[in-house]
mmCIF file of C-alpha atoms in Angstrom:
data_model
loop_
_atom_site.group_PDB
_atom_site.id
_atom_site.type_symbol
_atom_site.label_atom_id
_atom_site.label_comp_id
_atom_site.label_asym_id
_atom_site.label_seq_id
_atom_site.Cartn_x
_atom_site.Cartn_y
_atom_site.Cartn_z
ATOM 1 C CA MET A 1 5.598 -3.569 -12.873
ATOM 2 C CA PRO A 2 4.800 -5.933 -9.988
ATOM 3 C CA GLY A 3 7.780 -7.252 -8.058
ATOM 4 C CA ILE A 4 9.051 -10.805 -8.508
ATOM 5 C CA LEU A 5 7.514 -11.904 -5.196
ATOM 6 C CA LEU A 6 4.030 -10.756 -6.195
ATOM 7 C CA GLU A 7 4.371 -12.370 -9.622
ATOM 8 C CA THR A 8 5.415 -15.660 -8.020
ATOM 9 C CA LEU A 9 2.470 -15.599 -5.610
ATOM 10 C CA ARG A 10 0.233 -15.113 -8.649
ATOM 11 C CA GLY A 11 1.517 -18.403 -10.037
ATOM 12 C CA ASN A 12 4.271 -17.302 -12.403
ATOM 13 C CA ASN A 13 7.596 -19.135 -12.501
ATOM 14 C CA ALA A 14 10.443 -16.632 -12.399
ATOM 15 C CA ARG A 15 14.048 -17.448 -13.247
ATOM 16 C CA ARG A 16 15.243 -15.899 -9.977
ATOM 17 C CA ARG A 17 13.758 -17.088 -6.684
ATOM 18 C CA PRO A 18 12.105 -14.376 -4.531
ATOM 19 C CA LEU A 19 13.096 -14.302 -0.876
ATOM 20 C CA TRP A 20 11.770 -12.908 2.377
ATOM 21 C CA LEU A 21 11.946 -14.285 5.927
ATOM 22 C CA MET A 22 9.268 -14.574 8.564
ATOM 23 C CA ARG A 23 10.081 -12.258 11.494
ATOM 24 C CA GLN A 24 12.682 -10.537 9.304
ATOM 25 C CA ALA A 25 11.758 -7.256 11.013
ATOM 26 C CA GLY A 26 12.878 -7.896 14.550
ATOM 27 C CA ARG A 27 15.288 -8.719 17.312
ATOM 28 C CA TYR A 28 18.200 -10.196 15.336
ATOM 29 C CA LEU A 29 18.824 -6.752 13.786
ATOM 30 C CA PRO A 30 20.948 -4.285 15.797
ATOM 31 C CA GLU A 31 19.037 -1.356 14.299
ATOM 32 C CA TYR A 32 15.797 -2.850 15.646
ATOM 33 C CA ARG A 33 17.253 -3.351 19.118
ATOM 34 C CA GLU A 34 18.468 0.236 19.143
ATOM 35 C CA LEU A 35 15.053 1.596 18.169
ATOM 36 C CA ARG A 36 13.249 -0.601 20.696
ATOM 37 C CA ALA A 37 15.548 0.571 23.484
ATOM 38 C CA GLU A 38 14.695 4.137 22.537
ATOM 39 C CA LYS A 39 10.947 3.688 22.138
ATOM 40 C CA GLY A 40 10.041 1.183 24.849
ATOM 41 C CA GLY A 41 7.918 -1.959 24.816
ATOM 42 C CA PHE A 42 6.716 -4.053 21.904
ATOM 43 C CA LEU A 43 3.126 -2.817 21.827
ATOM 44 C CA ALA A 44 4.323 0.791 21.996
ATOM 45 C CA LEU A 45 6.399 0.114 18.874
ATOM 46 C CA VAL A 46 3.451 -1.435 17.019
ATOM 47 C CA TYR A 47 1.284 1.601 17.723
ATOM 48 C CA ASP A 48 3.986 4.166 16.903
ATOM 49 C CA THR A 49 3.337 4.135 13.161
ATOM 50 C CA ASP A 50 6.588 5.899 12.264
ATOM 51 C CA ALA A 51 8.585 3.392 14.314
ATOM 52 C CA ALA A 52 6.612 0.411 12.996
ATOM 53 C CA ALA A 53 7.146 1.571 9.411
ATOM 54 C CA GLU A 54 10.854 2.045 10.053
ATOM 55 C CA ILE A 55 11.147 -1.461 11.542
ATOM 56 C CA THR A 56 9.274 -2.945 8.569
ATOM 57 C CA LEU A 57 11.743 -1.289 6.199
ATOM 58 C CA GLN A 58 14.960 -2.090 8.099
ATOM 59 C CA PRO A 59 15.553 -5.570 6.618
ATOM 60 C CA ILE A 60 14.739 -4.280 3.129
ATOM 61 C CA ARG A 61 17.434 -1.621 3.421
ATOM 62 C CA ARG A 62 19.978 -4.041 4.862
ATOM 63 C CA PHE A 63 19.341 -7.138 2.718
ATOM 64 C CA GLY A 64 17.173 -6.096 -0.230
ATOM 65 C CA PHE A 65 14.553 -8.792 0.420
ATOM 66 C CA ASP A 66 11.770 -9.005 -2.147
ATOM 67 C CA GLY A 67 8.987 -8.484 0.385
ATOM 68 C CA ALA A 68 8.433 -6.236 3.399
ATOM 69 C CA ILE A 69 6.306 -7.905 6.086
ATOM 70 C CA LEU A 70 4.273 -5.550 8.242
ATOM 71 C CA PHE A 71 5.663 -5.103 11.765
ATOM 72 C CA SER A 72 2.740 -5.948 14.022
ATOM 73 C CA ASP A 73 1.354 -8.953 15.925
ATOM 74 C CA ILE A 74 -1.416 -11.498 15.450
ATOM 75 C CA LEU A 75 -2.924 -10.493 18.813
ATOM 76 C CA ILE A 76 -3.972 -7.081 17.514
ATOM 77 C CA VAL A 77 -7.227 -8.810 16.454
ATOM 78 C CA PRO A 78 -8.270 -9.926 19.976
ATOM 79 C CA TYR A 79 -7.123 -6.526 21.230
ATOM 80 C CA ALA A 80 -9.567 -4.931 18.771
ATOM 81 C CA MET A 81 -12.215 -7.421 19.913
ATOM 82 C CA GLY A 82 -11.995 -6.014 23.430
ATOM 83 C CA GLN A 83 -9.451 -8.076 25.321
ATOM 84 C CA ASP A 84 -6.683 -6.208 27.098
ATOM 85 C CA LEU A 85 -3.231 -7.011 25.697
ATOM 86 C CA GLN A 86 0.111 -6.761 27.443
ATOM 87 C CA PHE A 87 3.572 -8.010 26.505
ATOM 88 C CA LEU A 88 5.413 -8.803 29.742
ATOM 89 C CA ALA A 89 9.196 -9.130 29.799
ATOM 90 C CA GLY A 90 10.191 -12.768 30.031
ATOM 91 C CA GLU A 91 6.569 -13.974 29.959
ATOM 92 C CA GLY A 92 5.226 -13.145 26.505
ATOM 93 C CA PRO A 93 1.774 -11.816 25.651
ATOM 94 C CA LYS A 94 -1.107 -11.800 28.131
ATOM 95 C CA LEU A 95 -4.775 -11.334 27.191
ATOM 96 C CA THR A 96 -7.514 -10.542 29.715
ATOM 97 C CA PRO A 97 -10.184 -11.552 30.449
ATOM 98 C CA ARG A 98 -9.461 -15.169 29.483
ATOM 99 C CA LEU A 99 -12.329 -16.709 27.566
ATOM 100 C CA VAL A 100 -11.835 -20.093 29.221
ATOM 101 C CA ASP A 101 -13.801 -18.670 32.151
ATOM 102 C CA ASN A 102 -15.411 -15.535 30.658
ATOM 103 C CA ALA A 103 -18.033 -15.110 27.950
ATOM 104 C CA LEU A 104 -17.252 -13.702 24.526
ATOM 105 C CA GLU A 105 -20.345 -11.512 24.916
ATOM 106 C CA GLY A 106 -18.622 -9.669 27.740
ATOM 107 C CA LEU A 107 -16.131 -8.090 25.343
ATOM 108 C CA THR A 108 -16.727 -4.678 23.788
ATOM 109 C CA ARG A 109 -15.088 -4.269 20.400
ATOM 110 C CA VAL A 110 -12.624 -1.417 19.912
ATOM 111 C CA PRO A 111 -12.207 -1.293 16.096
ATOM 112 C CA GLU A 112 -10.153 1.902 16.254
ATOM 113 C CA ARG A 113 -7.292 -0.218 17.589
ATOM 114 C CA LEU A 114 -6.829 -1.454 13.999
ATOM 115 C CA SER A 115 -6.497 1.999 12.435
ATOM 116 C CA PRO A 116 -2.815 2.626 13.323
ATOM 117 C CA ILE A 117 -1.888 -0.661 11.635
ATOM 118 C CA TYR A 118 -3.395 0.580 8.377
ATOM 119 C CA GLU A 119 -1.440 3.813 8.759
ATOM 120 C CA THR A 120 1.786 1.819 9.118
ATOM 121 C CA VAL A 121 0.983 -0.028 5.877
ATOM 122 C CA ARG A 122 0.411 3.290 4.087
ATOM 123 C CA LYS A 123 3.698 4.706 5.347
ATOM 124 C CA VAL A 124 5.690 1.633 4.335
ATOM 125 C CA ARG A 125 4.123 1.385 0.890
ATOM 126 C CA ALA A 126 4.915 5.060 0.240
ATOM 127 C CA GLN A 127 8.612 4.404 0.948
ATOM 128 C CA LEU A 128 8.929 0.980 -0.680
ATOM 129 C CA ASP A 129 10.373 0.596 -4.168
ATOM 130 C CA ASP A 130 7.922 -0.641 -6.784
ATOM 131 C CA ASP A 131 9.782 -3.937 -7.202
ATOM 132 C CA LYS A 132 9.276 -4.818 -3.514
ATOM 133 C CA THR A 133 6.016 -6.382 -2.325
ATOM 134 C CA MET A 134 4.189 -5.082 0.742
ATOM 135 C CA LEU A 135 2.971 -8.048 2.807
ATOM 136 C CA GLY A 136 0.193 -7.775 5.370
ATOM 137 C CA PHE A 137 -0.874 -10.541 7.721
ATOM 138 C CA ALA A 138 -3.218 -11.815 10.383
ATOM 139 C CA GLY A 139 -3.404 -14.806 12.657
ATOM 140 C CA SER A 140 -5.740 -17.600 11.617
ATOM 141 C CA PRO A 141 -8.796 -18.099 13.845
ATOM 142 C CA TRP A 142 -7.651 -21.305 15.558
ATOM 143 C CA THR A 143 -4.303 -19.842 16.617
ATOM 144 C CA VAL A 144 -5.805 -16.511 17.676
ATOM 145 C CA ALA A 145 -8.516 -18.330 19.654
ATOM 146 C CA THR A 146 -5.923 -20.349 21.585
ATOM 147 C CA TYR A 147 -4.569 -17.102 23.026
ATOM 148 C CA MET A 148 -8.029 -15.658 23.629
ATOM 149 C CA VAL A 149 -9.205 -18.708 25.544
ATOM 150 C CA ALA A 150 -6.071 -19.351 27.622
ATOM 151 C CA GLY A 151 -5.011 -15.718 27.948
ATOM 152 C CA GLU A 152 -1.477 -16.606 26.906
ATOM 153 C CA GLY A 153 0.583 -18.919 24.733
ATOM 154 C CA SER A 154 0.609 -22.661 25.414
ATOM 155 C CA ARG A 155 2.715 -25.508 24.071
ATOM 156 C CA ASP A 156 -0.164 -27.972 23.753
ATOM 157 C CA GLN A 157 -3.196 -25.609 23.640
ATOM 158 C CA HIS A 158 -4.814 -27.741 26.361
ATOM 159 C CA ASP A 159 -7.467 -25.262 27.520
ATOM 160 C CA THR A 160 -8.573 -24.407 24.006
ATOM 161 C CA ARG A 161 -8.666 -27.966 22.682
ATOM 162 C CA ALA A 162 -10.644 -29.019 25.758
ATOM 163 C CA MET A 163 -13.129 -26.175 25.287
ATOM 164 C CA ALA A 164 -13.579 -27.042 21.606
ATOM 165 C CA TYR A 165 -14.532 -30.603 22.607
ATOM 166 C CA ARG A 166 -16.537 -29.703 25.708
ATOM 167 C CA ASP A 167 -18.541 -26.781 24.329
ATOM 168 C CA PRO A 168 -18.156 -26.643 20.525
ATOM 169 C CA GLY A 169 -21.012 -24.152 20.199
ATOM 170 C CA ALA A 170 -19.353 -21.575 22.452
ATOM 171 C CA PHE A 171 -16.001 -22.172 20.792
ATOM 172 C CA GLU A 172 -17.507 -21.816 17.328
ATOM 173 C CA ALA A 173 -18.888 -18.430 18.378
ATOM 174 C CA ILE A 174 -15.327 -17.322 19.207
ATOM 175 C CA ILE A 175 -14.024 -18.624 15.880
ATOM 176 C CA ASP A 176 -16.833 -16.896 13.965
ATOM 177 C CA ALA A 177 -16.148 -13.602 15.724
ATOM 178 C CA VAL A 178 -12.435 -13.865 14.907
ATOM 179 C CA ILE A 179 -13.275 -14.614 11.260
ATOM 180 C CA GLN A 180 -15.427 -11.498 11.023
ATOM 181 C CA VAL A 181 -12.806 -9.154 12.484
ATOM 182 C CA THR A 182 -9.967 -10.794 10.536
ATOM 183 C CA VAL A 183 -11.712 -10.277 7.197
ATOM 184 C CA GLU A 184 -12.148 -6.580 7.948
ATOM 185 C CA TYR A 185 -8.577 -6.349 9.221
ATOM 186 C CA LEU A 186 -7.036 -7.936 6.128
ATOM 187 C CA CYS A 187 -9.208 -5.899 3.772
ATOM 188 C CA GLY A 188 -8.187 -2.767 5.647
ATOM 189 C CA GLN A 189 -4.514 -3.652 5.170
ATOM 190 C CA ILE A 190 -5.076 -4.299 1.457
ATOM 191 C CA GLU A 191 -6.919 -1.016 1.020
ATOM 192 C CA ALA A 192 -4.000 0.743 2.757
ATOM 193 C CA GLY A 193 -1.474 -0.753 0.322
ATOM 194 C CA ALA A 194 -0.734 -4.397 1.179
ATOM 195 C CA GLU A 195 -0.259 -6.333 -2.075
ATOM 196 C CA ALA A 196 -0.406 -9.820 -0.543
ATOM 197 C CA VAL A 197 -1.407 -11.133 2.884
ATOM 198 C CA GLN A 198 -0.472 -14.152 4.967
ATOM 199 C CA LEU A 199 -2.614 -16.118 7.417
ATOM 200 C CA PHE A 200 -0.484 -17.507 10.249
ATOM 201 C CA ASP A 201 -1.830 -20.668 11.906
ATOM 202 C CA SER A 202 1.114 -21.290 14.203
ATOM 203 C CA TRP A 203 -0.676 -23.882 16.372
ATOM 204 C CA ALA A 204 -2.477 -25.818 13.611
ATOM 205 C CA GLY A 205 -0.351 -28.884 14.344
ATOM 206 C CA SER A 206 -1.957 -29.582 17.707
ATOM 207 C CA LEU A 207 -5.299 -30.735 16.263
ATOM 208 C CA SER A 208 -6.633 -34.144 15.264
ATOM 209 C CA PRO A 209 -7.669 -34.550 11.590
ATOM 210 C CA ALA A 210 -11.375 -33.947 12.290
ATOM 211 C CA GLN A 211 -10.648 -30.920 14.478
ATOM 212 C CA PHE A 212 -8.171 -29.627 11.907
ATOM 213 C CA GLU A 213 -10.902 -29.756 9.273
ATOM 214 C CA ARG A 214 -13.332 -27.878 11.503
ATOM 215 C CA TRP A 215 -11.114 -25.306 13.204
ATOM 216 C CA VAL A 216 -8.337 -24.738 10.643
ATOM 217 C CA ILE A 217 -9.544 -25.530 7.126
ATOM 218 C CA ALA A 218 -13.115 -24.236 7.413
ATOM 219 C CA PRO A 219 -12.273 -20.868 9.056
ATOM 220 C CA ASN A 220 -9.380 -20.201 6.686
ATOM 221 C CA ALA A 221 -11.616 -21.033 3.732
ATOM 222 C CA ALA A 222 -14.221 -18.584 5.024
ATOM 223 C CA ILE A 223 -11.666 -15.781 5.396
ATOM 224 C CA THR A 224 -10.151 -16.481 1.983
ATOM 225 C CA ALA A 225 -13.543 -16.424 0.257
ATOM 226 C CA ALA A 226 -14.607 -13.194 1.964
ATOM 227 C CA VAL A 227 -11.348 -11.372 1.252
ATOM 228 C CA LYS A 228 -11.313 -12.638 -2.342
ATOM 229 C CA ALA A 229 -14.859 -11.349 -2.858
ATOM 230 C CA ARG A 230 -13.600 -7.833 -2.137
ATOM 231 C CA HIS A 231 -10.004 -8.056 -3.376
ATOM 232 C CA PRO A 232 -9.799 -10.855 -5.961
ATOM 233 C CA GLU A 233 -6.353 -9.831 -7.250
ATOM 234 C CA THR A 234 -4.611 -9.958 -3.859
ATOM 235 C CA PRO A 235 -2.758 -13.239 -3.205
ATOM 236 C CA ILE A 236 -3.368 -14.947 0.126
ATOM 237 C CA ILE A 237 -0.671 -17.165 1.640
ATOM 238 C CA GLY A 238 -1.832 -19.797 4.117
ATOM 239 C CA PHE A 239 0.694 -21.045 6.665
ATOM 240 C CA PRO A 240 -0.667 -23.942 8.777
ATOM 241 C CA LYS A 241 2.422 -24.773 10.820
ATOM 242 C CA GLY A 242 2.674 -28.396 11.899
ATOM 243 C CA SER A 243 -0.070 -29.619 9.567
ATOM 244 C CA GLY A 244 2.032 -32.474 8.160
ATOM 245 C CA GLU A 245 0.051 -34.900 6.011
ATOM 246 C CA LYS A 246 -3.015 -32.648 6.321
ATOM 247 C CA LEU A 247 -1.295 -29.961 4.230
ATOM 248 C CA PRO A 248 -2.618 -31.092 0.799
ATOM 249 C CA ALA A 249 -6.214 -30.984 2.071
ATOM 250 C CA TYR A 250 -5.584 -27.500 3.467
ATOM 251 C CA ALA A 251 -4.194 -26.389 0.103
ATOM 252 C CA ARG A 252 -7.137 -27.817 -1.839
ATOM 253 C CA GLU A 253 -9.969 -26.779 0.434
ATOM 254 C CA THR A 254 -9.069 -23.318 1.744
ATOM 255 C CA GLY A 255 -8.680 -21.625 -1.630
ATOM 256 C CA VAL A 256 -5.429 -19.885 -0.664
ATOM 257 C CA ASP A 257 -3.157 -18.749 -3.488
ATOM 258 C CA ALA A 258 0.040 -20.090 -1.916
ATOM 259 C CA VAL A 259 0.957 -22.422 0.938
ATOM 260 C CA GLY A 260 3.724 -21.852 3.454
ATOM 261 C CA ILE A 261 5.379 -25.025 4.750
ATOM 262 C CA ASP A 262 7.333 -25.486 7.951
ATOM 263 C CA GLU A 263 10.724 -27.134 8.375
ATOM 264 C CA THR A 264 9.268 -30.532 9.327
ATOM 265 C CA ILE A 265 7.843 -31.023 5.821
ATOM 266 C CA ASP A 266 9.974 -32.858 3.263
ATOM 267 C CA PRO A 267 10.091 -30.413 0.328
ATOM 268 C CA ILE A 268 10.240 -33.270 -2.188
ATOM 269 C CA TRP A 269 7.042 -34.724 -0.674
ATOM 270 C CA ALA A 270 5.380 -31.293 -0.728
ATOM 271 C CA ALA A 271 6.334 -30.734 -4.357
ATOM 272 C CA ARG A 272 4.758 -34.080 -5.236
ATOM 273 C CA GLU A 273 1.614 -33.941 -3.084
ATOM 274 C CA LEU A 274 0.475 -30.314 -3.280
ATOM 275 C CA PRO A 275 -1.825 -29.212 -6.130
ATOM 276 C CA GLN A 276 0.092 -28.800 -9.366
ATOM 277 C CA GLY A 277 1.143 -25.222 -10.044
ATOM 278 C CA LEU A 278 0.252 -23.963 -6.556
ATOM 279 C CA PRO A 279 2.948 -21.551 -5.312
ATOM 280 C CA VAL A 280 4.817 -22.804 -2.257
ATOM 281 C CA GLN A 281 6.699 -20.808 0.369
ATOM 282 C CA GLY A 282 9.407 -22.144 2.688
ATOM 283 C CA ASN A 283 10.952 -24.106 4.273
ATOM 284 C CA LEU A 284 14.512 -23.851 5.621
ATOM 285 C CA ASP A 285 14.884 -24.668 9.319
ATOM 286 C CA PRO A 286 15.436 -21.389 11.242
ATOM 287 C CA LEU A 287 17.953 -23.209 13.467
ATOM 288 C CA LEU A 288 20.002 -24.095 10.405
ATOM 289 C CA LEU A 289 20.142 -20.405 9.540
ATOM 290 C CA LEU A 290 21.286 -19.769 13.102
ATOM 291 C CA ALA A 291 24.033 -22.415 12.768
ATOM 292 C CA GLY A 292 25.255 -21.454 9.281
ATOM 293 C CA GLY A 293 28.158 -23.234 7.627
ATOM 294 C CA GLU A 294 28.213 -25.823 4.857
ATOM 295 C CA ASP A 295 24.926 -27.406 5.940
ATOM 296 C CA LEU A 296 23.161 -24.106 5.364
ATOM 297 C CA ASP A 297 24.465 -24.015 1.803
ATOM 298 C CA ARG A 298 23.560 -27.637 1.124
ATOM 299 C CA GLN A 299 20.062 -27.571 2.626
ATOM 300 C CA ALA A 300 19.135 -24.230 1.094
ATOM 301 C CA ARG A 301 20.023 -25.572 -2.342
ATOM 302 C CA ALA A 302 18.027 -28.746 -1.637
ATOM 303 C CA VAL A 303 14.918 -26.631 -0.956
ATOM 304 C CA LEU A 304 15.509 -24.602 -4.106
ATOM 305 C CA ASP A 305 15.958 -27.728 -6.211
ATOM 306 C CA ALA A 306 12.889 -29.481 -4.779
ATOM 307 C CA PHE A 307 10.615 -26.696 -6.011
ATOM 308 C CA ALA A 308 12.353 -26.046 -9.320
ATOM 309 C CA ASP A 309 9.240 -26.990 -11.292
ATOM 310 C CA ARG A 310 6.690 -24.802 -9.520
ATOM 311 C CA PRO A 311 6.423 -21.188 -8.318
ATOM 312 C CA HIS A 312 8.378 -20.951 -5.082
ATOM 313 C CA VAL A 313 9.106 -18.207 -2.564
ATOM 314 C CA PHE A 314 12.178 -18.989 -0.492
ATOM 315 C CA ASN A 315 11.542 -18.543 3.220
ATOM 316 C CA LEU A 316 12.084 -20.225 6.552
ATOM 317 C CA GLY A 317 9.931 -22.912 8.136
ATOM 318 C CA HIS A 318 9.010 -20.383 10.812
ATOM 319 C CA GLY A 319 10.357 -17.083 12.163
ATOM 320 C CA ILE A 320 14.023 -16.140 12.168
ATOM 321 C CA GLY A 321 15.628 -16.595 15.589
ATOM 322 C CA GLN A 322 16.679 -13.693 17.778
ATOM 323 C CA PHE A 323 20.348 -14.714 17.891
ATOM 324 C CA THR A 324 20.793 -15.440 14.178
ATOM 325 C CA PRO A 325 24.071 -13.887 12.927
ATOM 326 C CA ILE A 326 23.743 -11.234 10.248
ATOM 327 C CA ALA A 327 26.532 -12.996 8.319
ATOM 328 C CA ASN A 328 24.407 -16.140 8.041
ATOM 329 C CA VAL A 329 21.511 -14.184 6.566
ATOM 330 C CA GLU A 330 23.933 -12.685 4.052
ATOM 331 C CA GLN A 331 25.193 -16.190 3.254
ATOM 332 C CA LEU A 332 21.645 -17.403 2.633
ATOM 333 C CA LEU A 333 20.877 -14.394 0.466
ATOM 334 C CA ALA A 334 23.917 -15.125 -1.710
ATOM 335 C CA ILE A 335 22.879 -18.783 -2.104
ATOM 336 C CA VAL A 336 19.324 -17.958 -3.157
ATOM 337 C CA ARG A 337 20.319 -15.090 -5.425
ATOM 338 C CA SER A 338 22.864 -17.256 -7.272
ATOM 339 C CA TRP A 339 20.475 -20.157 -7.877
ATOM 340 C CA GLU A 340 18.921 -20.478 -11.322
ATOM 341 C CA ARG A 341 16.432 -22.931 -12.788
#
């Protein structure tokens, strides 16, 4: 029998609310910190398939979440496209050569860099109980391209937005290349055992409406259609962080099976404006989970109540923070588990 998370993503309203948290496999867990200290840097962990599988399973063992999210990174796609990838302490990820001043054609694809990720999925699925859902993921083209162009993260995506205006043809070639690799990457995860996949568009909120339509909606629609053509039964979650009032158009036009919403979205507005019956995922503020207390109880119940009439996966509005207390996660779990329609 499929787990409650998978059933919810397929559009079924369950009495109990499924729960998983973005970045649930990571730095807030002492068992993760211990393993990372033993194994070394972040990229070394991703490519050690035994370690990556163990990290993916750690929050399931501790909390019993309904979904296990693959331990990896969205920048594995540009790494497979031929950019060099490093995670530097205190600086974050670095990609070279930067495409702001280098041509896409200068990259040589290294598709074998994706193979260990599939092996991690296989190892996790083999150890995961049948009632837990294995979640794969990839970055959406706009967000991935922002790193490829600038060579690193950016708060306002200045270099990438400027390139998209200045030379839309060259930028579209980058987006198209990311689409192609992402489709293969997601299908590879599904064929290895992922039962649902999520597209992360973490920087979608930096675009104007017309640019959002071109660089967020259209590429995500292309990926969704291509993956669905090969794996029609696998739910796809789209998460366009910061999309605001553009979220309903994203939900209608991309063809995703469920929409993740960030903490800036009013859940009552989302319940009213999103297509009827579309599963929704979210959207507790990660900082509220960090703070805990009575507000956590009150706001978590407000999210649950807002989506009482549609399929809903409880989650955060973005990734769980590094310094979030374990006790607060346990508090949230108790709130969600005790809620009933």
